[in-house]
Tab-separated table of C-alpha atoms in Angstrom:
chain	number	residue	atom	x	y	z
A	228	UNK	CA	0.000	0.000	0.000
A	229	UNK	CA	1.433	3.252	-0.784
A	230	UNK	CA	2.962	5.750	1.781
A	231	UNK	CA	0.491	8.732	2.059
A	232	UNK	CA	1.340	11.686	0.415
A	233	UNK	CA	1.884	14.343	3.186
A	234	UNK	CA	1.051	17.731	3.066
A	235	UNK	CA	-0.243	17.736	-0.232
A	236	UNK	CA	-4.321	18.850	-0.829
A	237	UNK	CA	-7.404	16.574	-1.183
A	238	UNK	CA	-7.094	17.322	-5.054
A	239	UNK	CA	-2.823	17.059	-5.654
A	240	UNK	CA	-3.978	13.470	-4.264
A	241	UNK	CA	-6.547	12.607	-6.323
A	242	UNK	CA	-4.757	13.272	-9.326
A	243	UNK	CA	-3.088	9.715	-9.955
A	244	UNK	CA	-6.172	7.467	-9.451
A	245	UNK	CA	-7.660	10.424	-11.981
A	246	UNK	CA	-4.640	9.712	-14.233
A	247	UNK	CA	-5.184	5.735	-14.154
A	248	UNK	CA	-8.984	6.215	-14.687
A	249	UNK	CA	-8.298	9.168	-17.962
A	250	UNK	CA	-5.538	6.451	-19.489
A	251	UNK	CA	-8.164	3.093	-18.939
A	252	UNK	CA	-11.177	5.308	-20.801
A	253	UNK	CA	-8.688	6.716	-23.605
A	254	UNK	CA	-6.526	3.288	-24.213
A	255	UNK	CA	-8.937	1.632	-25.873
A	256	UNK	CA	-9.934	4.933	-28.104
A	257	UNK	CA	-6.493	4.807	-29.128
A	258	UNK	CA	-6.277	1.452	-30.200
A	259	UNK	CA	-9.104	2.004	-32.099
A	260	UNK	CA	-7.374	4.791	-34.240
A	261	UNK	CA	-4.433	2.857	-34.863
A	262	UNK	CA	-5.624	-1.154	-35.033
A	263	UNK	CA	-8.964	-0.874	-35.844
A	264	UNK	CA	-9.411	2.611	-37.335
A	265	UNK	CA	-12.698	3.851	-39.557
A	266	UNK	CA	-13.564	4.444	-43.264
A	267	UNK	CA	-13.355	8.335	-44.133
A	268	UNK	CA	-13.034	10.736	-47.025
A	269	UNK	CA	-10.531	13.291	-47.725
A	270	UNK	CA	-12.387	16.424	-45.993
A	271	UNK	CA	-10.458	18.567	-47.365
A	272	UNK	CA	-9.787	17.542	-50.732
A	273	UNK	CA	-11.939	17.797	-53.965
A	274	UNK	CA	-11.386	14.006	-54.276
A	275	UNK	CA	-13.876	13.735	-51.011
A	276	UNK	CA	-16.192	16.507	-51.956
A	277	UNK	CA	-17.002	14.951	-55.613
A	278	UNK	CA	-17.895	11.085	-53.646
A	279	UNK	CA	-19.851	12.848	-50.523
A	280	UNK	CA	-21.393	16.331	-52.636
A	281	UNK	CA	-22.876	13.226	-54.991
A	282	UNK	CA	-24.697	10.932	-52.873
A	283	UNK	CA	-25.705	13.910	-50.299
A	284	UNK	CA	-27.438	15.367	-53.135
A	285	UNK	CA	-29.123	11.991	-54.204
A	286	UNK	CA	-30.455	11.495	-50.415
A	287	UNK	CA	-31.989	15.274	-50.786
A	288	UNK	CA	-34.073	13.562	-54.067
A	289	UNK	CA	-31.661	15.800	-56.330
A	290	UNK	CA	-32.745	19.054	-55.271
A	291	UNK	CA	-31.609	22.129	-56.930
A	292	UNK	CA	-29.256	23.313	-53.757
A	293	UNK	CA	-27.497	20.017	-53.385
A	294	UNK	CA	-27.338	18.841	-57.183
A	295	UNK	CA	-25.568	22.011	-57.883
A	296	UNK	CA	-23.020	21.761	-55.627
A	297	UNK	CA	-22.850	18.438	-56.658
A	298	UNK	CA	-22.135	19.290	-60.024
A	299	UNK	CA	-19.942	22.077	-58.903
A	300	UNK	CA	-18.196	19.249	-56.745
A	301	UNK	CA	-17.588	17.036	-60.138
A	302	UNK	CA	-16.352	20.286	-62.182
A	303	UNK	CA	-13.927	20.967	-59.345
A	304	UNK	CA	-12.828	17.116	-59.717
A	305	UNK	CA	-12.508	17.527	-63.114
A	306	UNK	CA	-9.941	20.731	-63.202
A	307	UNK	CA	-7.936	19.190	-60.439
A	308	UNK	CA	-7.234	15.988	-63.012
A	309	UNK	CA	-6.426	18.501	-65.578
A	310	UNK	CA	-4.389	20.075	-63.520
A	311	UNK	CA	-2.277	17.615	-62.455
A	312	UNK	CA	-2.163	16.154	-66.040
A	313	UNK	CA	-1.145	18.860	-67.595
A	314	UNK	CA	1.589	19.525	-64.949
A	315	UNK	CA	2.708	15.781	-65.410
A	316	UNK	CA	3.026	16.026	-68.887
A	317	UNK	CA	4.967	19.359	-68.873
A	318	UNK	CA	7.526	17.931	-66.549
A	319	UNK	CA	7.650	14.888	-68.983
A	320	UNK	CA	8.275	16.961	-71.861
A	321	UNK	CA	11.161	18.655	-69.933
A	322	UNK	CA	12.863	15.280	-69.683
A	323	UNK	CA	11.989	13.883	-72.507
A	324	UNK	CA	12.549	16.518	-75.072
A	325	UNK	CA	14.003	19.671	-74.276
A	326	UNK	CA	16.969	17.265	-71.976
A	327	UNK	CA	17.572	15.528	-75.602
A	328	UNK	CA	17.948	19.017	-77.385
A	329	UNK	CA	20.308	20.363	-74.735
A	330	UNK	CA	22.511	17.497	-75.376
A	331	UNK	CA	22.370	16.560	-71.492
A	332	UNK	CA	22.300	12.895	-70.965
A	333	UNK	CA	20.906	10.618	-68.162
A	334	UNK	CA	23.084	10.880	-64.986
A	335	UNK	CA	23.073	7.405	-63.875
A	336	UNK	CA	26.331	6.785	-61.559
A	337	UNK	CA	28.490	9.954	-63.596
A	338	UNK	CA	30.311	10.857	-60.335
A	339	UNK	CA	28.792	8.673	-57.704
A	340	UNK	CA	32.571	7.409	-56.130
A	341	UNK	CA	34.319	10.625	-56.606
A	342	UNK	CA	36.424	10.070	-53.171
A	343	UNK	CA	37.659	7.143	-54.711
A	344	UNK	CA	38.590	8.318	-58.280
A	345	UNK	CA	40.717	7.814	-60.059
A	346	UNK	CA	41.030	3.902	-60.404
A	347	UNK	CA	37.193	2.834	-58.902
A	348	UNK	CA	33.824	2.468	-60.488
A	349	UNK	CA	31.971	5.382	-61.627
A	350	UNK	CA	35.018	7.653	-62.403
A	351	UNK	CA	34.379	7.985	-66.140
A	352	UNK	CA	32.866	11.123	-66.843
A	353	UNK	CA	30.040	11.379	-69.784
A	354	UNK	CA	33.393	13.523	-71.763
A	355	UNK	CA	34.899	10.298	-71.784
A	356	UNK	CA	37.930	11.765	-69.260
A	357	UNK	CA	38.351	10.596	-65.473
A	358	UNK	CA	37.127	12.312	-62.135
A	359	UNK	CA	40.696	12.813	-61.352
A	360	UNK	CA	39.639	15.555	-58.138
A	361	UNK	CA	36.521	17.378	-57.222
A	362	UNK	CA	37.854	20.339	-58.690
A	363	UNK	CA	36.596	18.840	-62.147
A	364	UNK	CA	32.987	18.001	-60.847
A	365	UNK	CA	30.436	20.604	-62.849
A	366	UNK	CA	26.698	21.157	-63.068
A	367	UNK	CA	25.625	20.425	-66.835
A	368	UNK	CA	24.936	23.616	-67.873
A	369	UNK	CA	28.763	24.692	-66.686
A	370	UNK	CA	30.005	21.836	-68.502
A	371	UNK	CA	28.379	22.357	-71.322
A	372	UNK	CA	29.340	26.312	-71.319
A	373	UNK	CA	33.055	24.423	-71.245
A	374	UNK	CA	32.953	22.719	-73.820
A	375	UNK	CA	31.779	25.334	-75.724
A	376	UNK	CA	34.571	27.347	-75.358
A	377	UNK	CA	37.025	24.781	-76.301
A	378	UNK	CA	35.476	23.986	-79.010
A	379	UNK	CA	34.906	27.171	-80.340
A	380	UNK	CA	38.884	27.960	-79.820
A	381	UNK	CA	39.132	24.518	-81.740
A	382	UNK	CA	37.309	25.347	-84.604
A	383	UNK	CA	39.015	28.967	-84.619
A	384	UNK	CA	42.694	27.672	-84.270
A	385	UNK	CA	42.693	24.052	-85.633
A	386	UNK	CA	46.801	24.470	-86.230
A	387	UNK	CA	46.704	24.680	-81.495
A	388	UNK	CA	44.508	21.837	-81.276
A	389	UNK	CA	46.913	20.425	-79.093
A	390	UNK	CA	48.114	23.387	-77.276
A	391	UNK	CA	43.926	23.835	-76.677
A	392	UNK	CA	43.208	20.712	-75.729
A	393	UNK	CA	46.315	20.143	-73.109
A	394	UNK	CA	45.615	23.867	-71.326
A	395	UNK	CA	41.565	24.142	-71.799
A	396	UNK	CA	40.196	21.680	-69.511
A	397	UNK	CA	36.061	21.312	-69.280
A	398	UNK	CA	36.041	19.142	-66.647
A	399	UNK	CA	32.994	16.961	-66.302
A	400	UNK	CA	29.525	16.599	-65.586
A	401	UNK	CA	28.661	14.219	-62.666
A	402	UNK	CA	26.348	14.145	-59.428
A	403	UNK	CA	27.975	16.068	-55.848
A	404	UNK	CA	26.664	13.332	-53.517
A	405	UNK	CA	25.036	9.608	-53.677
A	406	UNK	CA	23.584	9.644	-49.980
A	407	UNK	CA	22.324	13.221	-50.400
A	408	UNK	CA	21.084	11.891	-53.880
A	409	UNK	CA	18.853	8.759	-52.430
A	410	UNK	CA	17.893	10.120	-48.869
A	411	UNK	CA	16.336	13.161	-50.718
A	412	UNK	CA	14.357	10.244	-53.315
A	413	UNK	CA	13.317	9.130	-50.106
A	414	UNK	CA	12.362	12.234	-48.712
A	415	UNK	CA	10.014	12.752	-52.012
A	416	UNK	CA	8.308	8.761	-51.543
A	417	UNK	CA	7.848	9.932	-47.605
A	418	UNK	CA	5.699	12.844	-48.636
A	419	UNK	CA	3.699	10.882	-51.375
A	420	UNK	CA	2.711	8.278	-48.884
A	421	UNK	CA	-0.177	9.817	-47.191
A	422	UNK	CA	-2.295	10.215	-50.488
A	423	UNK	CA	-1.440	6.704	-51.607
A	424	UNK	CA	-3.194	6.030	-48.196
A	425	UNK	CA	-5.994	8.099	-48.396
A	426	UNK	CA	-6.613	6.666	-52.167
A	427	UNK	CA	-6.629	3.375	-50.383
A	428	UNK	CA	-8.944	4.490	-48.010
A	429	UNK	CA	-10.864	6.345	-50.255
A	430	UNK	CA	-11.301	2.642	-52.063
A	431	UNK	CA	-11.890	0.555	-48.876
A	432	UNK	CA	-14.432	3.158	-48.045
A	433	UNK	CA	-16.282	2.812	-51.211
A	434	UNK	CA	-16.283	-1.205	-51.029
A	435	UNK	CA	-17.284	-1.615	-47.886
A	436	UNK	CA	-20.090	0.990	-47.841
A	437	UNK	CA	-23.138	-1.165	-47.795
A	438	UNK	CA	-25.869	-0.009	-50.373
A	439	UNK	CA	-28.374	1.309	-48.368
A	440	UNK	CA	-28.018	4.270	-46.319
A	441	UNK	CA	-28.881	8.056	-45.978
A	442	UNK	CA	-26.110	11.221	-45.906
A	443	UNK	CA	-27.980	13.625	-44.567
A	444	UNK	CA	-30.171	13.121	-41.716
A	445	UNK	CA	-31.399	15.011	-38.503
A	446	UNK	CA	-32.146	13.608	-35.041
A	447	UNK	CA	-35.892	12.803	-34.436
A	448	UNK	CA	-35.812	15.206	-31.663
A	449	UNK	CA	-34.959	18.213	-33.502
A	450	UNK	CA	-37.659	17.969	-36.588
A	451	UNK	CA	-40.114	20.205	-34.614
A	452	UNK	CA	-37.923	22.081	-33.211
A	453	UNK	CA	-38.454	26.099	-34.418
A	454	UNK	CA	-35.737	27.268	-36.529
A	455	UNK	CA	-35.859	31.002	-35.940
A	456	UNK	CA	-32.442	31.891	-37.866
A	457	UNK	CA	-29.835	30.584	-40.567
A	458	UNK	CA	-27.997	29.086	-38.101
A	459	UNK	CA	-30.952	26.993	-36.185
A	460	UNK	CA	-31.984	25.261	-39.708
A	461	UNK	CA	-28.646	23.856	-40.143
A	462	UNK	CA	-26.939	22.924	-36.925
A	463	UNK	CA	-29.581	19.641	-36.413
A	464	UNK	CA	-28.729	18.084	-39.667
A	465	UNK	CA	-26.110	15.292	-39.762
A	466	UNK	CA	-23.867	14.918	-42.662
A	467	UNK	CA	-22.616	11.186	-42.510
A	468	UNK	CA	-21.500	8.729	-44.735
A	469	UNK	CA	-23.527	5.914	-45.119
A	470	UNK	CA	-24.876	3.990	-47.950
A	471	UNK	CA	-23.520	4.100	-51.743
A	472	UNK	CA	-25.716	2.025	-54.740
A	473	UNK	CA	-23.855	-0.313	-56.814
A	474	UNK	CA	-23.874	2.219	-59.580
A	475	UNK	CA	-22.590	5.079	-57.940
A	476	UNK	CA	-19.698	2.953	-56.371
A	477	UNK	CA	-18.114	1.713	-60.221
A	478	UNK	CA	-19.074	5.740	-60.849
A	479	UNK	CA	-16.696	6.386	-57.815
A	480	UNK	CA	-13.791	4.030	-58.447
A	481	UNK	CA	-13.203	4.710	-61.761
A	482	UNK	CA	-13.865	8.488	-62.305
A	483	UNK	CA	-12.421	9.390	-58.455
A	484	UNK	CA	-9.928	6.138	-56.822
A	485	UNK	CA	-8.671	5.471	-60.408
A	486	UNK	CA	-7.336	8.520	-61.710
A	487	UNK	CA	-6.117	9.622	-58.432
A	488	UNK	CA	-3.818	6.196	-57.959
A	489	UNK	CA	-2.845	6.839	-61.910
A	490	UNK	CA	-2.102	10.303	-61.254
A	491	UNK	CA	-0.070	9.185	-58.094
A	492	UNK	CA	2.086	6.862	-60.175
A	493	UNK	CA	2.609	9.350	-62.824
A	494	UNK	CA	4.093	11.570	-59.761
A	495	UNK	CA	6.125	9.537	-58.166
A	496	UNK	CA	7.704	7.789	-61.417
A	497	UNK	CA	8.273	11.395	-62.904
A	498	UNK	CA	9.611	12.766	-59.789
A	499	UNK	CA	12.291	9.754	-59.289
A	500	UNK	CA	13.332	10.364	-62.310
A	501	UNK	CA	13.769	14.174	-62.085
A	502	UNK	CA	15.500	13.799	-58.330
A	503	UNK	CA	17.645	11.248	-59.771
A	504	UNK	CA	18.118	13.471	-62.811
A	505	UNK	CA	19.708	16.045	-60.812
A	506	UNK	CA	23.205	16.528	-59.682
A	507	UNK	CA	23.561	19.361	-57.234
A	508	UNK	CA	22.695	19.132	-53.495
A	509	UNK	CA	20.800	22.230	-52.634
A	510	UNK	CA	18.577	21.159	-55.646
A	511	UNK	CA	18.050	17.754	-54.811
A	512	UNK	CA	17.029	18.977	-51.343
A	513	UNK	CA	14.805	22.078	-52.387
A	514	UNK	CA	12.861	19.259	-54.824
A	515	UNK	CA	12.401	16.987	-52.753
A	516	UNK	CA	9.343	18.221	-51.427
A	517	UNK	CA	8.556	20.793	-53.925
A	518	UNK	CA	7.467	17.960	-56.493
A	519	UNK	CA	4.625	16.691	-53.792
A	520	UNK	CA	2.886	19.859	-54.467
A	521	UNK	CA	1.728	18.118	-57.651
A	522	UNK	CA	-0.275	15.856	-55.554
A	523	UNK	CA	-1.714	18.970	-53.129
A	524	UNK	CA	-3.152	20.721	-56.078
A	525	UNK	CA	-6.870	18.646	-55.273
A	526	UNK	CA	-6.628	20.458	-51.628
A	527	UNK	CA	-5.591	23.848	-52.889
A	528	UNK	CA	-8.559	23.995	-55.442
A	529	UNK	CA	-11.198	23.127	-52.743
A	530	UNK	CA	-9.831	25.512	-50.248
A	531	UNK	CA	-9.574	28.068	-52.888
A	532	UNK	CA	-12.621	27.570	-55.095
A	533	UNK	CA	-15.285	25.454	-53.093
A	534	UNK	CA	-18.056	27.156	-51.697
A	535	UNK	CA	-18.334	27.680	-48.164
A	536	UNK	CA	-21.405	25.420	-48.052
A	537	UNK	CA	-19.404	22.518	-49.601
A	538	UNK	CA	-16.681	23.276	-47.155
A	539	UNK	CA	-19.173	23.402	-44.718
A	540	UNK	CA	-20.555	20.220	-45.081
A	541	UNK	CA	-17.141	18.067	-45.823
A	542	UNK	CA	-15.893	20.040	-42.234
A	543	UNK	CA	-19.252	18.487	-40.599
A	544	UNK	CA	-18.716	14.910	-42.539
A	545	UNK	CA	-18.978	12.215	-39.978
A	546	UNK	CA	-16.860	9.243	-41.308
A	547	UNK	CA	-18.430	5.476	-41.295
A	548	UNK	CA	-18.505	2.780	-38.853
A	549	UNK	CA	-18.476	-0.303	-40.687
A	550	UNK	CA	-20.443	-2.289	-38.016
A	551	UNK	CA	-23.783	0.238	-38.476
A	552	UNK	CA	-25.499	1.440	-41.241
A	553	UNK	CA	-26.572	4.551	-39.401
A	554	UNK	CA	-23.418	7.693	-38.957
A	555	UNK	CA	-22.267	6.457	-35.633
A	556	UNK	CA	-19.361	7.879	-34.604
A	557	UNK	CA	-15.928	7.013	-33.815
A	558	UNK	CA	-16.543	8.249	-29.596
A	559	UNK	CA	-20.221	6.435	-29.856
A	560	UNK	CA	-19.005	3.006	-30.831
A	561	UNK	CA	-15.919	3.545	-27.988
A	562	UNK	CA	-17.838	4.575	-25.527
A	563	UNK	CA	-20.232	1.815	-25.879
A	564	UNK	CA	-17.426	-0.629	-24.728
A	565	UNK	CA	-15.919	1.623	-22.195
A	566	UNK	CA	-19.226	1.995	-20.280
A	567	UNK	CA	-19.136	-0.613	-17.866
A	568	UNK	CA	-18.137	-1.098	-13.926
A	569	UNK	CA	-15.032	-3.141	-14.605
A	570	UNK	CA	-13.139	-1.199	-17.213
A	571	UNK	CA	-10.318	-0.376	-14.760
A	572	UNK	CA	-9.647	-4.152	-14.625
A	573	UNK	CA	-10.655	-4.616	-18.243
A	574	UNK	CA	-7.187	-1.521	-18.098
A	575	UNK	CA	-4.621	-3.185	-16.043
A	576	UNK	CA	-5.300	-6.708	-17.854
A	577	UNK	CA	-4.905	-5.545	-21.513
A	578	UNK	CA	-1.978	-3.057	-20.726
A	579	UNK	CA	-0.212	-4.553	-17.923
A	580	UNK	CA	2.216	-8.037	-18.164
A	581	UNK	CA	3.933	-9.647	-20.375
A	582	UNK	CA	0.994	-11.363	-21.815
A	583	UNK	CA	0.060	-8.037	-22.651
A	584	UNK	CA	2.682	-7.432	-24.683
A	585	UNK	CA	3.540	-10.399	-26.707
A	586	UNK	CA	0.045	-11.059	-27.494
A	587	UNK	CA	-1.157	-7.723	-28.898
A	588	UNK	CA	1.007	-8.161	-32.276
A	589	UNK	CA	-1.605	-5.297	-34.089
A	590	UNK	CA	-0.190	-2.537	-31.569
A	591	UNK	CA	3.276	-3.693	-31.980
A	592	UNK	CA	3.381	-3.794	-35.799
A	593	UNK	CA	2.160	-0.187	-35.243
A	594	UNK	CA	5.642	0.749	-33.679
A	595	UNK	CA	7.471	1.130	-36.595
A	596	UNK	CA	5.236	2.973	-39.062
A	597	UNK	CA	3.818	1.517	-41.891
A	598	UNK	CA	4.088	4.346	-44.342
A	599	UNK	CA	7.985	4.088	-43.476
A	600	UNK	CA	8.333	0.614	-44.539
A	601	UNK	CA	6.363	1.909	-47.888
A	602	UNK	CA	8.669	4.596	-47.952
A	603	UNK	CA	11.836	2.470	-47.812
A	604	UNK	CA	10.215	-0.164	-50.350
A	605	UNK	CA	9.329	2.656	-52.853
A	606	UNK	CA	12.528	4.544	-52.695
A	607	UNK	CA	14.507	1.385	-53.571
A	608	UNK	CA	11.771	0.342	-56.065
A	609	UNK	CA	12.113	3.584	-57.795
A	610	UNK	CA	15.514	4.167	-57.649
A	611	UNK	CA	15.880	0.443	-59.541
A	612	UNK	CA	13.047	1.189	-62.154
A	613	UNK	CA	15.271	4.155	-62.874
A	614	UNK	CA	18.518	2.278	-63.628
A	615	UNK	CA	16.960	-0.731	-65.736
A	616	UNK	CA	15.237	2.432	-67.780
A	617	UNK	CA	17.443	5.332	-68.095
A	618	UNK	CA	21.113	3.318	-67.229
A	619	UNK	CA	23.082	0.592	-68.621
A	620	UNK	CA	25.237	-1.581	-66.464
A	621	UNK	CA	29.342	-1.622	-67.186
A	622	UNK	CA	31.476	-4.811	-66.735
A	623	UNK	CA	32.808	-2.929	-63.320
A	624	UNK	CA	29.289	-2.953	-61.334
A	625	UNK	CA	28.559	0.727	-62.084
A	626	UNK	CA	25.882	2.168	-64.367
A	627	UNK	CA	25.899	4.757	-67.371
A	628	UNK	CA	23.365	6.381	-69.534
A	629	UNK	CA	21.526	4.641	-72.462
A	630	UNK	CA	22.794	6.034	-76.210
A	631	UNK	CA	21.024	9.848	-76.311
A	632	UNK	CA	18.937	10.794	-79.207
A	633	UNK	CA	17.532	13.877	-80.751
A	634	UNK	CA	13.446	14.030	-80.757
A	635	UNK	CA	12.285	14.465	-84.567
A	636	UNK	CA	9.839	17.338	-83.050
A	637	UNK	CA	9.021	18.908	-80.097
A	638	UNK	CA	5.511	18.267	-80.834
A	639	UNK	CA	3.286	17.911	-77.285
A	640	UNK	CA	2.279	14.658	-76.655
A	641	UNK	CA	0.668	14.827	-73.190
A	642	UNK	CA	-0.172	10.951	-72.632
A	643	UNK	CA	3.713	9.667	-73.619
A	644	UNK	CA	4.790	12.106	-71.444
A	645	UNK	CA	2.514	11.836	-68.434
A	646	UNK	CA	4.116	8.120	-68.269
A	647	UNK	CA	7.829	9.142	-69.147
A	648	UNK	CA	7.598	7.755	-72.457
A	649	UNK	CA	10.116	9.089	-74.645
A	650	UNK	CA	9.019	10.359	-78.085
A	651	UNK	CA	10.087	9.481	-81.761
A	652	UNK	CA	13.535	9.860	-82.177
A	653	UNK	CA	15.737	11.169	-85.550
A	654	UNK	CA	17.701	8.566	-87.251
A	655	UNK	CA	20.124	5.801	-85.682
A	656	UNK	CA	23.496	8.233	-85.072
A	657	UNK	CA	23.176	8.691	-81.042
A	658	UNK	CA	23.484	12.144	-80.135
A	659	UNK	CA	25.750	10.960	-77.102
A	660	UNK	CA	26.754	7.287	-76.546
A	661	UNK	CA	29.293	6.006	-73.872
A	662	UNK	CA	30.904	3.813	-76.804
A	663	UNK	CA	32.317	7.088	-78.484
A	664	UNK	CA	33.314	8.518	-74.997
């Protein structure tokens, strides 16, 4: 029995039974939210608002208020896919073209053991010359610039070709640091995780939805109540999701879950290759998280052009409980088991001991987060789609880029590009190949 604590008030000593009794009624809530968990739509996404704007407006019997925001819902759906389309395909043409007219080739390994050159893997340069020191390390464009100028002194004084070519040295194009290079790809897969999980959720929601149910209700209690102002006709009803016809969920999972996990692996294999196309280290950090803003463009339009009602009623959403058909909450279906006399002992059972612990696998597995293990998967996953693509393996272990070619246009074709295909090339003579270097 513990020592009484001396000198301390009637409510200092309450405090730690009060502690013990707050952690028994919120342990289980917490499990819930990371075992067990609940179906919900993005709130504040226009992904949500065109699923919830839909069927709220079929449970009203399509009237005028909620079919147009419906349809304003669906046009706001529509733009964001554009949006991100278009944005796709511009940073595909920027690889896939205008890269091939600049003469700059895929960076691959160019530079990757520059500590250890000369004499190691990786040390040729794309100019065919080794990383003999740093000193020789350029971005493309200054390598480029480089070359031009000995060049142009070669063409203007072939009779000093070798006097130019021993004293004008362009040094070589390669990348500053590996690590930097693949913690910053996994930086990038980090910040796409959360809406491949909410597109996921998004699609559990929709299939496990059962096909009866009502969005919008009110309490019985409140449907004689007077409603004197604005604010008294809308404060009873209950936005929740509940029940989605067979029709309406195919509508859902190939107009909303489809294009937004397409668009997702458009992102992420356009933005490996851009991260791993790049060479400096303040860029590769400063992109890192500026190409996830790709994916943020469906929150940015509802925040900027969504109505306040339809932000309203996404804000007031109540997400679904899969074991009732009515919008019971998260807290109601908690409560429910929390609610009896022996939930202290109910506490010190499931929390306390050993057994405790080795049994409850689903709150261990939650100790190193999921979305990590994604992260770590998709980052090596990219990183090796990107070699067998844009790389070709040397009889040393290390990688350079495929043979180069010029496009025959620069002609926009938005679906190669939005999945990194490369366009028609001109004629068989490489514009760069490692054989000639």
């Amino acid at each position: 029995e513990a020592a009484p604590m001396v000198g301390l008030s009637d409510d200092v000593k309450d405090q730690e039974p009060r502690a013990r009794i707050a952690a028994a009624r919120s342990a289980s809530a917490m499990r819930f939210m990371d075992v067990q968990g609940d179906y919900r739509l993005e709130k504040d996404s226009v992904y949500g608002a065109a699923v919830a704007m839909l069927q709220i407006a079929r449970c009203s019997g399509w009237s005028k208020t909620y079919t147009l925001l419906a349809v304003k819902s669906l046009l706001l759906h529509v733009l964001n896919i554009s949006t991100q389309v278009f944005l796709l395909s511009m940073l595909g043409e920027e690889m896939r073209v205008w890269n091939s007219f600049a003469g700059k080739m895929n960076l691959c390994d160019f530079g990757k053991n520059l500590d250890s050159c000369p004499g190691s893997p990786n040390c040729l340069g794309p100019g065919g010359t080794d990383f003999d020191n740093p000193g020789r390390l350029y971005s493309f464009d200054a390598w480029v610039t480089r070359n031009f100028v000995r060049d142009s002194l070669l063409a203007m004084f072939p009779d000093k070709r070798d006097a130019i070519m021993e004293s004008v040295d362009p040094g070589e194009y390669g990348m500053e640091n590996y690590s930097c290079r693949m913690f910053c790809l996994f930086l990038f897969m980090m910040s796409t995780m959360r809406d491949l999980s909410r597109t996921w959720e998004t699609f559990t929601l929709i299939v496990r939805v059962p096909e009866a149910g009502e969005w919008i209700q009110i309490d019985a209690d409140q449907v004689n109540r007077p409603w004197t102002d604005v604010s008294g006709r809308v404060d009873p009803v209950r936005y929740c999701i509940a029940g989605m016809p067979l029709h309406f969920k195919l509508f859902n999972i190939f107009f909303v879950v489809a294009p937004k996990a397409l668009l997702w692996f458009c992102c992420v294999k356009a933005g490996t290759k851009f991260l791993m196309e790049t060479s400096a280290i303040t860029d590769l950090i400063m992109n890192s998280m500026a190409l996830a803003f790709i994916l943020s463009i469906d929150e940015m339009i509802l925040q900027v052009l969504g109505s306040n009602s339809m932000k309203y009623i996404m804000g007031k959403l109540e997400d679904f409980c899969e074991n009732s058909v009515s919008c019971e909450t998260v807290s109601d279906s908690v409560s429910s088991v929390l609610d009896n006399e022996n939930f202290i002992e109910n506490f010190e059972a499931s929390e306390f001991g050993w057994r405790a612990w080795l049994t409850d696998w689903k709150m261990l597995a939650q100790v190193v987060p999921p979305r990590l293990i994604m992260s770590v998967l998709a980052t090596f996953v990219g990183a090796q789609f990107y070699y067998y693509e844009e790389c070709e393996p040397l009889d040393d272990g290390s990688f350079t880029s495929q043979d180069m070619f010029l496009p025959k246009n620069t002609k926009f074709r938005w679906l190669p590009f939005l999945f990194g295909v490369s366009p028609p090339t001109e004629g068989n003579t490489p514009l760069w190949s490692h054989q000639e270097t």
